[in-house]
Amino acid sequence: MNRQFISRISTIAVFAVFLLNNVVAQQSRKDFKINPIVCCDNYLAYPEPNGDVALTAAPEGYEPCYISHYGRHGSRWLIGRKAYDKAWEVLSEAADSSRLTALGQRLMLQLDTLRQRAHGRDGELTPLGARQHRGIARRMYEHFPMLFSAKGKVEARSSTVIRCILSMANELAELQGLSPQLSIDMDAASVDMAFINNPEKIKDSNGNRRSGNGAGEFRSRHFSPDRFLNTIFSDEGYWRRHIEHPSRFVVDDVWKLVADMQSLEPACGIDLSGYFTDEEMYNIWLVRNAEWYNSHGPSQQGVSKQMLKQHNLLRNIVEKADSCLALIAQGSSEAVTANLRFGHEVVVMPTVCALNLNGFGTKYEDLEQLEQQGWYSYRIFPMASNIQMVFYNHAGKDTLVKVLLNEREATMPQLTAVYGDVYYKWSDVRSYIRTLIDSYEKQIEHE
C-alpha cells in the first residue's frame, strides 16, 4: 500500500472525526433552536415524553415485578425570601438617581409586580409542578399497571421540604385514583433524609463550583454581563461602581427570574422575555452547565462531594430491591412492588452521574469538552426529573433491570446489556453499585 494512499485515508479519517465531533457539538445548539427554554438549566419545566418516545419490550417471558424510583419535586417558585427582591432593590436604587434606561424602568416595574405576587411563596410547588407529577404517575401506571394493581404495594418517602411532600402527594393521588385498591405507605420524616438528601458534611476536594477546576476562566470566556447591564443602566460607570459582582448579579439575581417564569404559568401575566439575547441565554447555560459538572458531577479531578454523598441512597436502592425481590420470589403478599422517593435535583444529578446513565459519569479534562460530548444538564435534572429502575423476572432466569431517565430509556455503557441495549442483569448492576458504595465510603473515610 503506497504512502500517498495511506496519507489520503488518514486525512479522510481525521476529517470524519472532525465532522462527528462537530455534529455532536452542535446538538445543544439544535436543542436550543427547537426549544429555547432548555437553556434554563435546572429551571427547565419537565419535558413530558411525546408519542415518539417508545419503550423497548422486555424479552419473551419477562414481566415487570418491581420499580425503584427517585424523583425531583416539580416546578416551583424561587427559593429564598430575597430571591425576588435583590434585582428590584438594585434597580430601584438606580431609579432614585435617574440611572435607568426606559428598558431598565420597565424591568424594575415588572420585578416589583412579580415580587409582590411571589410574597409568601418561598420555594413552593406551583400548579404546573403538581400536574407534572400527576402526569408522571399516570404514565408509570400505563407502562407498568401490574405494579400498581390491587395487589400492589407502594412505599413512598419524601424530603421534609413541602414542595417535595406535595409532589409525592400528587403522584400518589393520581396512582390511587387509577387503582383505588392500591396499598400505599407514605412518609416524610427526618430519619429518611440520610438517603433522600444526605445532610452529612464532606470536604470538597474539587474546588469551588464557580472558580475551581477552571470554572472561573471558562465563565470569563463565555459570558460577559456588559451588554445587558448597559441596556438597563443609563450610566455604565454607575453600575460598575455599585454592583460588586456584575456577572453574578445578572445570572443569579436577574436571569434566574427569567428562567423560572415557565414554572409560574400563566407567568403571573408578566413577560420577562427579550431582556437577554439568544446568545447570552445560551452562554449562561454553558457556564452553569460547567459549574454543575464541577459541583455535582464527575468533575475534572474525580467525583464531586455530592456524588460521594449518595452512598446512602445507593445502599437504600440495593437493599430495598434485594428485600422486595426476595419476597416476590417467595410469593409473599407483603412484597412491595414500588419504592418511590421524592427529593431534589442536587440528588438526581450526582446519582445519574454515579450510575453513569447515558455516559453522564464520564470525566473530561477540559470544560470545553462538555458541549462537544453531549454533557447537557437539561437532559439530567429538569423540574420533576426522575430515575426509574424497572425490574423484570422470569421463572428460573436472571432478574433483569431497565433504567429510565426522565421516562426515557437510558444506557449504562460501563455494563453489557443482555437484551435490546437497555436491559441489564440485576446481578451486574447490583455489583456495580456495591462497588460504588465501597469506593465512596472509603473516600469519605479519608477526607
JSON list of C-alpha atoms in Angstrom, two decimals, residues 82-92 111 249 253-254 257:
[
{"chain": "A", "resi": 82, "resn": "LYS", "atom": "CA", "xyz": [-34.97, 37.68, 48.96]},
{"chain": "A", "resi": 83, "resn": "ALA", "atom": "CA", "xyz": [-34.86, 35.89, 45.59]},
{"chain": "A", "resi": 84, "resn": "TYR", "atom": "CA", "xyz": [-37.46, 38.21, 44.09]},
{"chain": "A", "resi": 85, "resn": "ASP", "atom": "CA", "xyz": [-36.19, 41.32, 45.88]},
{"chain": "A", "resi": 86, "resn": "LYS", "atom": "CA", "xyz": [-32.47, 41.52, 45.10]},
{"chain": "A", "resi": 87, "resn": "ALA", "atom": "CA", "xyz": [-32.60, 42.72, 41.49]},
{"chain": "A", "resi": 88, "resn": "TRP", "atom": "CA", "xyz": [-35.55, 45.02, 42.17]},
{"chain": "A", "resi": 89, "resn": "GLU", "atom": "CA", "xyz": [-33.71, 46.68, 45.05]},
{"chain": "A", "resi": 90, "resn": "VAL", "atom": "CA", "xyz": [-30.66, 47.40, 42.87]},
{"chain": "A", "resi": 91, "resn": "LEU", "atom": "CA", "xyz": [-32.81, 48.79, 40.07]},
{"chain": "A", "resi": 92, "resn": "SER", "atom": "CA", "xyz": [-34.97, 50.81, 42.46]},
{"chain": "A", "resi": 111, "resn": "LEU", "atom": "CA", "xyz": [-39.96, 42.80, 39.02]},
{"chain": "A", "resi": 249, "resn": "PHE", "atom": "CA", "xyz": [-25.83, 39.84, 39.68]},
{"chain": "A", "resi": 253, "resn": "ASP", "atom": "CA", "xyz": [-30.46, 37.93, 40.54]},
{"chain": "A", "resi": 254, "resn": "VAL", "atom": "CA", "xyz": [-31.97, 38.56, 37.11]},
{"chain": "A", "resi": 257, "resn": "LEU", "atom": "CA", "xyz": [-36.17, 35.17, 37.50]}
]
